[in-house]
Short mmCIF file of C-alpha atoms in Angstrom, two decimals:
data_model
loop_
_atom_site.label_atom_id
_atom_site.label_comp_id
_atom_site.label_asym_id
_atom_site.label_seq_id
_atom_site.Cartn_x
_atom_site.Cartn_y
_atom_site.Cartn_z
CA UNK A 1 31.20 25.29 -21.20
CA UNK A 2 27.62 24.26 -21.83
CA UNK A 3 25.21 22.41 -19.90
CA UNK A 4 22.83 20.64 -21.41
CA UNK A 5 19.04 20.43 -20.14
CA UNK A 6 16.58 17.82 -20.74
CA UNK A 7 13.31 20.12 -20.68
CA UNK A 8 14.62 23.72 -21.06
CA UNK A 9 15.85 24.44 -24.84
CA UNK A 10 18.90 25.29 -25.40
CA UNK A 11 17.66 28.20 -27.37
CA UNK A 12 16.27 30.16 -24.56
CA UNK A 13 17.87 34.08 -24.81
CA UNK A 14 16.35 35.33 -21.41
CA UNK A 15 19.07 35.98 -18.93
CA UNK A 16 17.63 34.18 -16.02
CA UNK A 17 18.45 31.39 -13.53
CA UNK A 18 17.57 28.20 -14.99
CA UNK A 19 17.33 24.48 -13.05
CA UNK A 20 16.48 21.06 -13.62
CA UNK A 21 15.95 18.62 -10.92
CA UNK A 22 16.71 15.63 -12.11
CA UNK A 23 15.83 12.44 -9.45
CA UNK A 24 16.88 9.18 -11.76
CA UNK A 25 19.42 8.49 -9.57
CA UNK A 26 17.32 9.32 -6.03
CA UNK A 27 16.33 6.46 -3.68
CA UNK A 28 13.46 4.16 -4.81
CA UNK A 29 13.86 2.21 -2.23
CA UNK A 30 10.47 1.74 0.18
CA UNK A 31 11.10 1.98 3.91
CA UNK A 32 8.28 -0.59 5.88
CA UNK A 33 7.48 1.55 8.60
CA UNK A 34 4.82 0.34 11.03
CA UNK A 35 2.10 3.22 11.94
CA UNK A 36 -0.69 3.62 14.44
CA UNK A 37 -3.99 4.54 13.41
CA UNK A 38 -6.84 5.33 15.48
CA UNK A 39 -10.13 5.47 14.47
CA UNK A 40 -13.43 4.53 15.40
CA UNK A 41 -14.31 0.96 14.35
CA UNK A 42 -18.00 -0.33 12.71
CA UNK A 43 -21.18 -0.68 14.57
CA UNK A 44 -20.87 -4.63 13.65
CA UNK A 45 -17.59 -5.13 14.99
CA UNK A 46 -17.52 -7.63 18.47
CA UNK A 47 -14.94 -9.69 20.02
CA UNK A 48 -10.82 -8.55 20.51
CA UNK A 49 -10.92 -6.29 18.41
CA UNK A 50 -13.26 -3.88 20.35
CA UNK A 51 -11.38 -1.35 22.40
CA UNK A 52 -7.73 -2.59 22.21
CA UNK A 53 -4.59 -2.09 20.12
CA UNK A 54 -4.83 -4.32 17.20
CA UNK A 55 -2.10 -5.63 14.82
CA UNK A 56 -3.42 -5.44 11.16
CA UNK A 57 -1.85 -7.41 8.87
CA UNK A 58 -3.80 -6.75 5.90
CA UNK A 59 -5.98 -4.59 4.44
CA UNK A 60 -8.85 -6.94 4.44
CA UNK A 61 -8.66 -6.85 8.22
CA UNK A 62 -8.47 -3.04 8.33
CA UNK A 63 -11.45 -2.64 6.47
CA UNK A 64 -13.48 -4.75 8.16
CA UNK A 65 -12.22 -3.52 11.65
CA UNK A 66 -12.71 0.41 10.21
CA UNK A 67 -15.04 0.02 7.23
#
C-alpha cells in the first residue's frame, strides 16, 4: 500500500524513515487567557496607576502605562 506525501516525492530511493506533519486539521482556535506583567512604568506616569495592579484593557493603555 502506498502513502502519499505532500512535500516528499514519491520518487525518493533512500531507505530511510520519512514523515510529514500535517496540522490542517489542528486547533485554530485562540484561548483569551489573562496574564500579569510587571514592569517598570514611565517617568511621566502619575495618578492610580502608580504602584498598583492595573487592569489593561487595551494596548493604548499599556503603552502609555509602560512606554
Amino acid at each position: 500500500m502506498a502513502i502519499s506525501f505532500n512535500n516528499i516525492p514519491s520518487d525518493v530511493r533512500v531507505p530511510l524513515f520519512y514523515a510529514e506533519m500535517d496540522n490542517s486539521a489542528a486547533n485554530s482556535a485562540s484561548a483569551s487567557m489573562r496574564r500579569l506583567i510587571v514592569a517598570q512604568v514611565n517617568d511621566d506616569v502619575s495618578g492610580p496607576e502608580l504602584g498598583s495592579l492595573v487592569l489593561v484593557p487595551s494596548v493604548a493603555l499599556a503603552k502609555n502605562i509602560g512606554g
